Tab-separated table of C-alpha atoms and ligand atoms in Angstrom:
chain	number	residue	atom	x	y	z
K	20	UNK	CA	-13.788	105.545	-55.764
K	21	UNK	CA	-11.281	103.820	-53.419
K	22	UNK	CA	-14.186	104.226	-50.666
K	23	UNK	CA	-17.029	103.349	-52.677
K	24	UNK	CA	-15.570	99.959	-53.280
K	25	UNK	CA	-14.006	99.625	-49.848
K	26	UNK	CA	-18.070	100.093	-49.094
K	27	UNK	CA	-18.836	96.836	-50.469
K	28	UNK	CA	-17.754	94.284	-47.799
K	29	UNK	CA	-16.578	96.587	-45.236
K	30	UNK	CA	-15.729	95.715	-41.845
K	31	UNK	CA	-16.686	96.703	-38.140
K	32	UNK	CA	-13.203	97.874	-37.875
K	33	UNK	CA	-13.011	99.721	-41.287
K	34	UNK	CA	-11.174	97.081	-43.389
K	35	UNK	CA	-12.762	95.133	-45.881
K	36	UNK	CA	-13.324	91.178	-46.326
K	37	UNK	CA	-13.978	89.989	-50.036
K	38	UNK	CA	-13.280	87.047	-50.001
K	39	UNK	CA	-13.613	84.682	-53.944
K	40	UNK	CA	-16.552	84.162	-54.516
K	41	UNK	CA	-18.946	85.728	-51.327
K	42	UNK	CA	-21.648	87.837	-52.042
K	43	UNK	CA	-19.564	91.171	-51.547
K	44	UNK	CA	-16.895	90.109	-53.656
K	45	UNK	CA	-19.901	89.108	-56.603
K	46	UNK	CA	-21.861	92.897	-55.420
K	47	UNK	CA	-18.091	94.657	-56.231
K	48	UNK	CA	-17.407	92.638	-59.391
K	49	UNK	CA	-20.766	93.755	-60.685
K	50	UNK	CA	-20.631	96.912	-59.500
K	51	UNK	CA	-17.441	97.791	-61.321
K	52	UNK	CA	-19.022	96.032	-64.396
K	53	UNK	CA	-21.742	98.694	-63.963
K	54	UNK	CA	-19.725	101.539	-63.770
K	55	UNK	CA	-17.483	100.258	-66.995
K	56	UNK	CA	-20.626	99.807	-68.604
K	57	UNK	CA	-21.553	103.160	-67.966
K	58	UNK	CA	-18.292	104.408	-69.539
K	59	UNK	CA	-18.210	102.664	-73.050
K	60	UNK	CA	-16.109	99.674	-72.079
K	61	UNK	CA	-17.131	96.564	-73.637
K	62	UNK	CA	-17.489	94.558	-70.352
K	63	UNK	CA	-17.823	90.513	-69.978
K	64	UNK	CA	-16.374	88.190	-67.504
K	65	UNK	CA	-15.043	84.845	-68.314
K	66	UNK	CA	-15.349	81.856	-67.216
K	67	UNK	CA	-14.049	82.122	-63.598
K	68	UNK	CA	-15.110	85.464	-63.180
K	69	UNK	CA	-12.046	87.607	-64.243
K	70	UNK	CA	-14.368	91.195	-64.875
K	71	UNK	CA	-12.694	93.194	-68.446
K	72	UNK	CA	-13.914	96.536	-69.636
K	73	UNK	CA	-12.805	96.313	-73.323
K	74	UNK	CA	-12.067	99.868	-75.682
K	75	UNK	CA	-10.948	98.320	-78.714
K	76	UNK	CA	-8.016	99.973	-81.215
K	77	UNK	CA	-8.285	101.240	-84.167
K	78	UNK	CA	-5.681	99.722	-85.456
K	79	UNK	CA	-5.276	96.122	-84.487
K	80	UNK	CA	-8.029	94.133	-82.648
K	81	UNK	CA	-5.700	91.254	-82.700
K	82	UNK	CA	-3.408	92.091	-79.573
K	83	UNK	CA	-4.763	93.477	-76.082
K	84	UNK	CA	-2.544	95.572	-73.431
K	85	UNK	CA	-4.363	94.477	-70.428
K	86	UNK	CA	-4.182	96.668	-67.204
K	87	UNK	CA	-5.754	96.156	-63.727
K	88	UNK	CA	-5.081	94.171	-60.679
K	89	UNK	CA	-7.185	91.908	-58.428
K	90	UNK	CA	-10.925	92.503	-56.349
K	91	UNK	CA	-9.957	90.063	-53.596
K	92	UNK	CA	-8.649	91.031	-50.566
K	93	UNK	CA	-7.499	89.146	-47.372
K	94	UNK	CA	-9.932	89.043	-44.066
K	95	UNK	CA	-9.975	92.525	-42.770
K	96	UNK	CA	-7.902	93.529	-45.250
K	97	UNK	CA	-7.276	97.400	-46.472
K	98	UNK	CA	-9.027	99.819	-49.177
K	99	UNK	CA	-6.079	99.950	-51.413
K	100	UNK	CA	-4.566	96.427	-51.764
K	101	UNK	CA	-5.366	95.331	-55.142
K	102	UNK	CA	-8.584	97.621	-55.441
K	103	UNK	CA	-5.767	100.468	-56.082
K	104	UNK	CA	-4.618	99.235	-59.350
K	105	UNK	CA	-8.534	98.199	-60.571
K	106	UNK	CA	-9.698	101.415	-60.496
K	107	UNK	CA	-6.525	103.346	-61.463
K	108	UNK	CA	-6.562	101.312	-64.649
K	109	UNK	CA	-10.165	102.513	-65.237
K	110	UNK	CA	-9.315	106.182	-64.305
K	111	UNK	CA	-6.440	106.174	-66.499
K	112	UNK	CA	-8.158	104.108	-69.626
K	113	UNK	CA	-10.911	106.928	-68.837
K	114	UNK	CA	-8.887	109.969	-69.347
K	115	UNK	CA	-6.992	108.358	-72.384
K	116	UNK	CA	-10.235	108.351	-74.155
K	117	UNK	CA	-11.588	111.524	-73.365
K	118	UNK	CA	-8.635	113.375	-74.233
K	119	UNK	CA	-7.903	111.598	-77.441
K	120	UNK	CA	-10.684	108.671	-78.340
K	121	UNK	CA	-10.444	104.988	-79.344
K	122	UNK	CA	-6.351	103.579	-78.972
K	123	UNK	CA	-4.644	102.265	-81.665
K	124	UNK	CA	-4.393	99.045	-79.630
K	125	UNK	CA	-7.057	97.254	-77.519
K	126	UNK	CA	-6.797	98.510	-74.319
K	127	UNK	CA	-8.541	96.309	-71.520
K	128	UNK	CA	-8.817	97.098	-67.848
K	129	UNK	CA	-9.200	93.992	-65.686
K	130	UNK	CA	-10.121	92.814	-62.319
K	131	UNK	CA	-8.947	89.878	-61.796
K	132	UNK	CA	-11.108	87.490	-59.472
K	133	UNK	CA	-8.219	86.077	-56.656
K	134	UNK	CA	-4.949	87.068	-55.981
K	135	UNK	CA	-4.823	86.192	-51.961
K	136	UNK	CA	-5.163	82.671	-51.475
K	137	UNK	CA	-7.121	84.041	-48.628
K	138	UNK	CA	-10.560	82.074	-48.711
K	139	UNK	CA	-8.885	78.613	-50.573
K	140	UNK	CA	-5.443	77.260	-50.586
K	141	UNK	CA	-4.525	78.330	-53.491
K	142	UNK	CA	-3.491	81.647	-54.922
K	143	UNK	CA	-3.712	83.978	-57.995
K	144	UNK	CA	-6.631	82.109	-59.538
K	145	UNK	CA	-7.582	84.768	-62.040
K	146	UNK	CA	-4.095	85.197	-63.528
K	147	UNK	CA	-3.511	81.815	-63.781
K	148	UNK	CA	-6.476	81.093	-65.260
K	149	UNK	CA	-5.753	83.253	-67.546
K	150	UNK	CA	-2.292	82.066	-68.190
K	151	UNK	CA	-3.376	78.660	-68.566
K	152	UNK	CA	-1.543	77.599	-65.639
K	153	UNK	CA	-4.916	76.608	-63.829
K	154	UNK	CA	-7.697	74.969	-64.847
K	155	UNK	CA	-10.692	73.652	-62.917
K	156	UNK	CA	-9.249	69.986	-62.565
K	157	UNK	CA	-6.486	71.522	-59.749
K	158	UNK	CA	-9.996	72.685	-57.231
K	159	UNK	CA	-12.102	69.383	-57.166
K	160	UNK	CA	-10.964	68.824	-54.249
K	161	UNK	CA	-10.845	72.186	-52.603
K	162	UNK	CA	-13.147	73.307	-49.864
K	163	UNK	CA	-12.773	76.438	-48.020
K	164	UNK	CA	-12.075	76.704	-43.731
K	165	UNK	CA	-16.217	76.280	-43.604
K	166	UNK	CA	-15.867	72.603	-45.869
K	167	UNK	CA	-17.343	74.663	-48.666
K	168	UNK	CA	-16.155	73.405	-52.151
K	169	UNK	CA	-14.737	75.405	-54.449
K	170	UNK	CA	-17.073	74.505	-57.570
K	171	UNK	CA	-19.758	75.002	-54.847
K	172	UNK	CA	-18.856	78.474	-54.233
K	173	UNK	CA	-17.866	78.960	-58.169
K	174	UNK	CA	-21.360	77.956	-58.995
K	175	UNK	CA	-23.535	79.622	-56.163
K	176	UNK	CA	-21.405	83.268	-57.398
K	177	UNK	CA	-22.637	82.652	-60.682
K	178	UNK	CA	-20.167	81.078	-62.650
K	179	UNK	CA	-21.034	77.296	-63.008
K	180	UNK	CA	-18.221	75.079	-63.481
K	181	UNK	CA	-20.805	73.290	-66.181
K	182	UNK	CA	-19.879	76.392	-68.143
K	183	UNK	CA	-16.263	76.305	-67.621
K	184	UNK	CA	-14.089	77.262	-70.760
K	185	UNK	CA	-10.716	77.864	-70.317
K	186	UNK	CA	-10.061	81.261	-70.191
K	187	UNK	CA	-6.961	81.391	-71.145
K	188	UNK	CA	-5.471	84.797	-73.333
K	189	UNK	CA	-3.256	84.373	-75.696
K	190	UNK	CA	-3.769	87.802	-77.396
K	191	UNK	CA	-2.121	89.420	-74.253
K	192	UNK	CA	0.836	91.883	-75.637
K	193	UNK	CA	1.637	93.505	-72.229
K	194	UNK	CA	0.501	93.927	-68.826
K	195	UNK	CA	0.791	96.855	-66.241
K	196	UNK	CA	-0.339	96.607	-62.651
K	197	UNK	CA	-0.657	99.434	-60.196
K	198	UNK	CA	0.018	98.750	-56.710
K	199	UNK	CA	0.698	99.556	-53.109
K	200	UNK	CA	4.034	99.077	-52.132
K	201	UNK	CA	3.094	97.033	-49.121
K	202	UNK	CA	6.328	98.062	-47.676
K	203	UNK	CA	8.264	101.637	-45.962
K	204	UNK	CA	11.018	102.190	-49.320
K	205	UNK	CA	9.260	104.455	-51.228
K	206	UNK	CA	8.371	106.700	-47.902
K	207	UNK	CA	11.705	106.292	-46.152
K	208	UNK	CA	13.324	107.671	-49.196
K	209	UNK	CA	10.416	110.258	-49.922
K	210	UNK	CA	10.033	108.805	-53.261
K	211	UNK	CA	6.555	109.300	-54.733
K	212	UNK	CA	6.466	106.188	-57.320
K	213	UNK	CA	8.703	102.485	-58.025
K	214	UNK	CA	9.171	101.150	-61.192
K	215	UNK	CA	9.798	97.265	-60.328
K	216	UNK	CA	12.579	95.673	-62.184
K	217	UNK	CA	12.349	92.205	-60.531
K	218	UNK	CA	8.967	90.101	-58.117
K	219	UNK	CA	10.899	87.800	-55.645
K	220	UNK	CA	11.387	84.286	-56.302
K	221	UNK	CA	10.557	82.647	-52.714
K	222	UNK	CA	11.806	79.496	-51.225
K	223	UNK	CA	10.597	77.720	-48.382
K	224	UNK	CA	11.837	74.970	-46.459
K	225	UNK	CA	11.176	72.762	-43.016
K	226	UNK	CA	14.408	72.190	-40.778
K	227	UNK	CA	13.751	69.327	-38.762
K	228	UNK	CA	16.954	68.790	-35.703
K	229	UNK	CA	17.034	65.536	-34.074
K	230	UNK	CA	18.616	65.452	-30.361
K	231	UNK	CA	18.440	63.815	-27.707
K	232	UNK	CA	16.142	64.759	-24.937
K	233	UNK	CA	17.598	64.571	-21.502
K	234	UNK	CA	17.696	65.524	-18.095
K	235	UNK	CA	18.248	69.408	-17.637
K	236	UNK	CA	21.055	68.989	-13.922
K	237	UNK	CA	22.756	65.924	-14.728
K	238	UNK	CA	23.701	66.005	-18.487
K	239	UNK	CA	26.677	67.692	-18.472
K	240	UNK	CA	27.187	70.296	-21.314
K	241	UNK	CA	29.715	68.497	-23.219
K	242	UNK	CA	27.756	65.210	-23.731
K	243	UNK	CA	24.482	66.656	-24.729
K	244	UNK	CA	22.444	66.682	-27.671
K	245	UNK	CA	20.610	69.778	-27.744
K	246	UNK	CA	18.887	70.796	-30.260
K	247	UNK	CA	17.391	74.354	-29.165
K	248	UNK	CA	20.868	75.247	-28.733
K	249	UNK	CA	21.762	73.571	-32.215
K	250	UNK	CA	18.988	75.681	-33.614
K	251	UNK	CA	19.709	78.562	-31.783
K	252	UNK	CA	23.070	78.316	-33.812
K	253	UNK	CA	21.627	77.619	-37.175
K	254	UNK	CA	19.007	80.842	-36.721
K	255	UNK	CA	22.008	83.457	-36.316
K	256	UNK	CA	24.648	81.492	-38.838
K	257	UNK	CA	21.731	82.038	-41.562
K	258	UNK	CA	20.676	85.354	-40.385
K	259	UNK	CA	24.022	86.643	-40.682
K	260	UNK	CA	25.010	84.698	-43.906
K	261	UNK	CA	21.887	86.593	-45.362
K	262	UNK	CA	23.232	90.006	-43.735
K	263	UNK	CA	26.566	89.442	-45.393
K	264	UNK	CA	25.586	87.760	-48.505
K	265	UNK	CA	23.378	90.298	-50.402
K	266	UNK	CA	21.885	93.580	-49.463
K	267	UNK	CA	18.697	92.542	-51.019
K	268	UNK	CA	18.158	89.139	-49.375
K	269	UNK	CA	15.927	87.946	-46.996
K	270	UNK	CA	15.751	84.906	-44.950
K	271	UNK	CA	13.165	84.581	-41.994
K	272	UNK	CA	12.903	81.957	-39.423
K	273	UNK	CA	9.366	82.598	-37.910
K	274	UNK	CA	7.676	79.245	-36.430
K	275	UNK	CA	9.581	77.170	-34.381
K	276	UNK	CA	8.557	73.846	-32.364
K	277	UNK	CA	10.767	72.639	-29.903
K	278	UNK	CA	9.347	68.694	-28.157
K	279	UNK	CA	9.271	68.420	-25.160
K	280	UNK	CA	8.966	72.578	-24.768
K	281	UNK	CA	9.757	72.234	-21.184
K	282	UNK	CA	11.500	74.096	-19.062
K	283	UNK	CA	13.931	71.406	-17.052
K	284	UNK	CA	14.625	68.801	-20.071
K	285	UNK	CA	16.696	69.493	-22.715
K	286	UNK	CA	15.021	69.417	-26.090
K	287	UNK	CA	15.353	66.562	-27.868
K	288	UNK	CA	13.434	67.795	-31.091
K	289	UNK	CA	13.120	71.315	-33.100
K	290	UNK	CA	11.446	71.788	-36.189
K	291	UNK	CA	11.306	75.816	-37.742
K	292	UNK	CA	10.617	77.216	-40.910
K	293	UNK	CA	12.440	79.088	-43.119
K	294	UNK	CA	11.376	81.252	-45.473
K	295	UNK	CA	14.432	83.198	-48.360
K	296	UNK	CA	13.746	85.557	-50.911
K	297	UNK	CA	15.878	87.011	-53.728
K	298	UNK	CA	15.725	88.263	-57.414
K	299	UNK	CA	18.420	86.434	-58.587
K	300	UNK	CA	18.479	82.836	-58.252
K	301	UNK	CA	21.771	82.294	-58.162
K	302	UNK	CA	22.421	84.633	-55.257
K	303	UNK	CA	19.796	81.817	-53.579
K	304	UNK	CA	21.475	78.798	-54.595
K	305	UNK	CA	24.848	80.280	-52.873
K	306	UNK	CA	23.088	81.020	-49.916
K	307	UNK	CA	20.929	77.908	-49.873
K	308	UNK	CA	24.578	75.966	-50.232
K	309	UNK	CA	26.102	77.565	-47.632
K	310	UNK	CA	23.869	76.936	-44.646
K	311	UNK	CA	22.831	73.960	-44.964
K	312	UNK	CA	26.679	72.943	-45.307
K	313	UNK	CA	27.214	74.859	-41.893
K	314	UNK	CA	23.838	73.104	-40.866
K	315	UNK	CA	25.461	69.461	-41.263
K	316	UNK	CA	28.843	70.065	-40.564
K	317	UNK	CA	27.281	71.347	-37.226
K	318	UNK	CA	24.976	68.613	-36.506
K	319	UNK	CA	27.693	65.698	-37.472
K	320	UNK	CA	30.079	67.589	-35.084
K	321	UNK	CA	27.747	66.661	-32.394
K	322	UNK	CA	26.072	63.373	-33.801
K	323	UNK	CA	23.265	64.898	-34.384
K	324	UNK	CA	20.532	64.758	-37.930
K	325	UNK	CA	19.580	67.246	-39.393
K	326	UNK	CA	16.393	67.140	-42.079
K	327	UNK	CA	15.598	70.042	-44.625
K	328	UNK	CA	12.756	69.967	-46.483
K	329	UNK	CA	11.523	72.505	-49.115
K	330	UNK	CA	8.194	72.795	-49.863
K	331	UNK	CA	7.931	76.135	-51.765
K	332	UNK	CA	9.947	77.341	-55.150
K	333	UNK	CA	8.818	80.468	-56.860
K	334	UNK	CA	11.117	81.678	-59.091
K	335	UNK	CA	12.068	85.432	-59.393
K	336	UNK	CA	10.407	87.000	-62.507
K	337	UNK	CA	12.033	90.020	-63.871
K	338	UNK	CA	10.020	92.871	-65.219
K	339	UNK	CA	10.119	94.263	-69.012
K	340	UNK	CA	13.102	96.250	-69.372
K	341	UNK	CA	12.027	98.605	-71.943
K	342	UNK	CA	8.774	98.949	-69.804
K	343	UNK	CA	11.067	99.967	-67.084
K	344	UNK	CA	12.939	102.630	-69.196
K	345	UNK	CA	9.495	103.973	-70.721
K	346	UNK	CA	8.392	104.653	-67.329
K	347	UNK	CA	11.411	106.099	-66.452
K	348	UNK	CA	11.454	108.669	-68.868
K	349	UNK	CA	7.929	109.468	-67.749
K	350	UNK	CA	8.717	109.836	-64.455
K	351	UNK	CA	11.573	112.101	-65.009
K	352	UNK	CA	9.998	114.106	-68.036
K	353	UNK	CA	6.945	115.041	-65.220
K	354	UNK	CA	9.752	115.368	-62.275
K	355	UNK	CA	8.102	112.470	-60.024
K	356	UNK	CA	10.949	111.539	-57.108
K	357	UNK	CA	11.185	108.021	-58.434
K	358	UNK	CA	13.587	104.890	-57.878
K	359	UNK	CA	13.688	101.079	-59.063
K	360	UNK	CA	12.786	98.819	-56.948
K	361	UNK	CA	12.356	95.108	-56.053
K	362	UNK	CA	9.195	93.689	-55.303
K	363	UNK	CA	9.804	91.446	-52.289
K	364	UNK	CA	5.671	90.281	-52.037
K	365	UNK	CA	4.050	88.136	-54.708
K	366	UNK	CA	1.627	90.101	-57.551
K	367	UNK	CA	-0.242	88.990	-60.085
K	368	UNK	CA	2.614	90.549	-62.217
K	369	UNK	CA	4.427	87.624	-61.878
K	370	UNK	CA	2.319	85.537	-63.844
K	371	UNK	CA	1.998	88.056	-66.604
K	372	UNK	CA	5.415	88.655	-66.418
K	373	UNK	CA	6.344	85.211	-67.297
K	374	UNK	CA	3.941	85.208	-70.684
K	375	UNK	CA	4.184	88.363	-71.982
K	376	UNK	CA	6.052	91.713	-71.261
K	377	UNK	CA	4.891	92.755	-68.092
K	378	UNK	CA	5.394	96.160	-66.033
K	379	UNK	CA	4.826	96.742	-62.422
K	380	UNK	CA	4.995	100.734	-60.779
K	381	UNK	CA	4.320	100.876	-56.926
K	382	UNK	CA	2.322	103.966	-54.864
K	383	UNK	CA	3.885	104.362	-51.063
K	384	UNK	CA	2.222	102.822	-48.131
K	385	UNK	CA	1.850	104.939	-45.089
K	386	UNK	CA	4.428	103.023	-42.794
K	387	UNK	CA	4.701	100.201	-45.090
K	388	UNK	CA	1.602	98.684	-43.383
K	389	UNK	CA	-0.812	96.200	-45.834
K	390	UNK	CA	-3.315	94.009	-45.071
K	391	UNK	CA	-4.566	96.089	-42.715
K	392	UNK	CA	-7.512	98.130	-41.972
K	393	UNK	CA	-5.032	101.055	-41.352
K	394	UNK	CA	-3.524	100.926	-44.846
K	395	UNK	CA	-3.329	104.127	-46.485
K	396	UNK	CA	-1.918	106.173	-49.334
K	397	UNK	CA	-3.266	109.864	-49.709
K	398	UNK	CA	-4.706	110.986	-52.902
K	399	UNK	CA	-2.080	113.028	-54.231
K	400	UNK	CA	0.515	110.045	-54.044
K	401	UNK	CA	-2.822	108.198	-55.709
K	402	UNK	CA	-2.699	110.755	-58.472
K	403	UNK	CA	0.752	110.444	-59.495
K	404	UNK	CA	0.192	106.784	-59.604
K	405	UNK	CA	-2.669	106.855	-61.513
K	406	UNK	CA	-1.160	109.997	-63.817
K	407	UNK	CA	2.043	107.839	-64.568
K	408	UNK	CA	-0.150	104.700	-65.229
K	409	UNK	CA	-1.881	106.818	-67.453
K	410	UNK	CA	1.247	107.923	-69.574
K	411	UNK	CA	2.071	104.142	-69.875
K	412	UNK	CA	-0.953	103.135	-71.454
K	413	UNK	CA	-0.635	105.947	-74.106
K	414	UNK	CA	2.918	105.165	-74.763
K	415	UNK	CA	1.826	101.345	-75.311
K	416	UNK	CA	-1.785	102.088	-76.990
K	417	UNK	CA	-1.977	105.403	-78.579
Z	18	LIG	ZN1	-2.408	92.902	-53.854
């Protein structure tokens, strides 16, 4: 199954492209539709083309625990990346109901429209939709890298903005998304699944030095301005703040612009970007504090500005914690090698997760590698994934 959908908007080099909205992510949204249809579900699609394949309880019709993950995938992306969780959700919905008929609860498997930001600016459009934290007022204005607009697109994939209704759920109990890790943990330690505990809150911020550009053999050392060296300075202090601060933080410097950029005058101007992630936002605000103290006491020592800027704040979003234990007993009752783990990439967990109790379990990645034609996880490690998800859904539905 993970080939037959990578077969709709495949690439020369084996990936796959489906991007919101084109006609292979519309021929994969249907075709999955198709093949729920074929299996009981109840499908329909709402109003920004979210796909749900619907097996109603027996018991209450009022709440829904909604599994799946997301159809989109970035350009030349992999088979796995969100397609993974779609069709594991079916699988496992599947097997629940040939082994013991209709739930209690409504059970319904999603696939949710964007989750990449990868054709517009914007990103998670089908969970947010769904949470109510988008509507159609926030893409007016949005036009793809071709000038397409968004209700352009919307509308020529089927689902007119004239039609719009907000789709938002509020009869969502509980969410669990399958995914690739998108990262080396669960191989380096030979573990077969993760239960998340925690997504990531991300920060991201614009450091902006102001020198003094100058003359590269007759400034001496002691009366220059220099801000390459200045950032030079501020790259390792943070780098090994973050080292020493937590084992689970990240910070990454990885764009820098240096005016003039040449090779005999000393650069007047930097400007890089800096990107931290954590669980905990406390463990951030420490961090945060602490460089950018070292960043102005640095800069004033040399008469010298300094500008930060942040322009991104996700916060962390922790995962349910009896969703975590359920899975844990799972996963030791059927003697999976299993650990807890952070997610350190965003999911479409995270905006579930901050609505309604929300679990997230992870499959390796062959040598962490995502968004990628070469990413891969074999079947068995598929299997487990799909065989854990499976015992979830019981525990939750049945
Ligand atoms: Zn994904």
């Amino acid at each position: 199954m993970i080939d037959w959908l990578a077969s709709i908007g495949k690439t020369e080099n084996g990936g796959v492209t489906r991007l919101l909205y084109t006609s292979s992510w519309l021929e994969a949204q249907l075709a999955l539709k198709n093949i729920m249809d074929q299996s009981n579900l109840h499908t329909y699609f709402d109003s920004v083309g979210n796909l749900f394949g619907r097996l109603p309880g027996t018991e209450s019709n009022e709440k829904t625990i909604l599994t799946g993950s997301h159809i989109d995938t970035v350009v030349d992306g992999g088979k796995y990346d969100g397609a993974y969780g779609i069709i594991a959700s079916f699988i496992a919905v599947l097997r629940l109901f040939q082994a013991y008929g209709s739930p209690k609860k409504t059970i319904e498997v999603v696939s949710l429209c964007e989750e990449e930001g990868s054709r517009f600016p914007l990103t998670f459009w089908g969970s947010r939709n769904i949470s109510g934290a988008y509507t159609l007022d926030l893409v007016k204005e949005v036009k793809d890298s071709e000038g397409i607009p968004f209700l352009e697109a919307m509308k020529q994939a089927g689902f007119d903005p004239d039609n719009y209704t907000p789709p938002i759920r509020d009869d969502v109990e509980r969410f669990v998304e399958i995914h690739i890790e998108q990262g080396m943990i669960l191989e380096k330690n030979q573990n077969q699944v993760g239960i998340v505990t925690h997504i990531v809150g991300q920060r991201r911020f614009t450091i902006h030095i102001n020198g003094e550009s100058n003359h590269a053999g007759t400034t001496p050392m002691q009366y220059r301005k220099d801000a390459v060296s200045t950032a030079a300075h501020f790259i390792s202090f943070l780098t090994e703040k973050a080292k020493a601060t937590d084992p689970q933080l990240v910070a990454t410097v990885g764009r820098l612009h240096v005016k003039p950029n040449v090779p005999n005058v000393v650069a007047g101007e930097v400007e890089f970007s800096l990107d931290i992630r954590h669980h905990q936002e406390n463990i951030m605000d420490q961090y945060c504090h602490e460089i950018f103290t070292e960043f102005k006491r640095f800069s004033e020592s040399l008469n010298m500005e300094v500008a930060i800027t942040q322009w991104m704040d996700v916060k962390p979003v922790k995962m349910d914690e009896e969703m975590c234990d359920w899975a844990r007993e799972i996963a030791e009752r059927k003697n999976y090698r299993y650990q807890e783990m952070i997610s350190g990439a965003g999911h479409d967990a995270q905006v579930f997760g901050t609505e309604c109790a929300t679990s997230l379990l992870f499959v390796p990645s062959q040598n962490g590698i995502s968004h990628s034609p070469k990413e891969f996880t074999s079947l068995e490690e598929l299997e487990t994934g799909i065989d854990l998800l499976t015992e979830v859904l019981y525990k939750l539905a049945y």
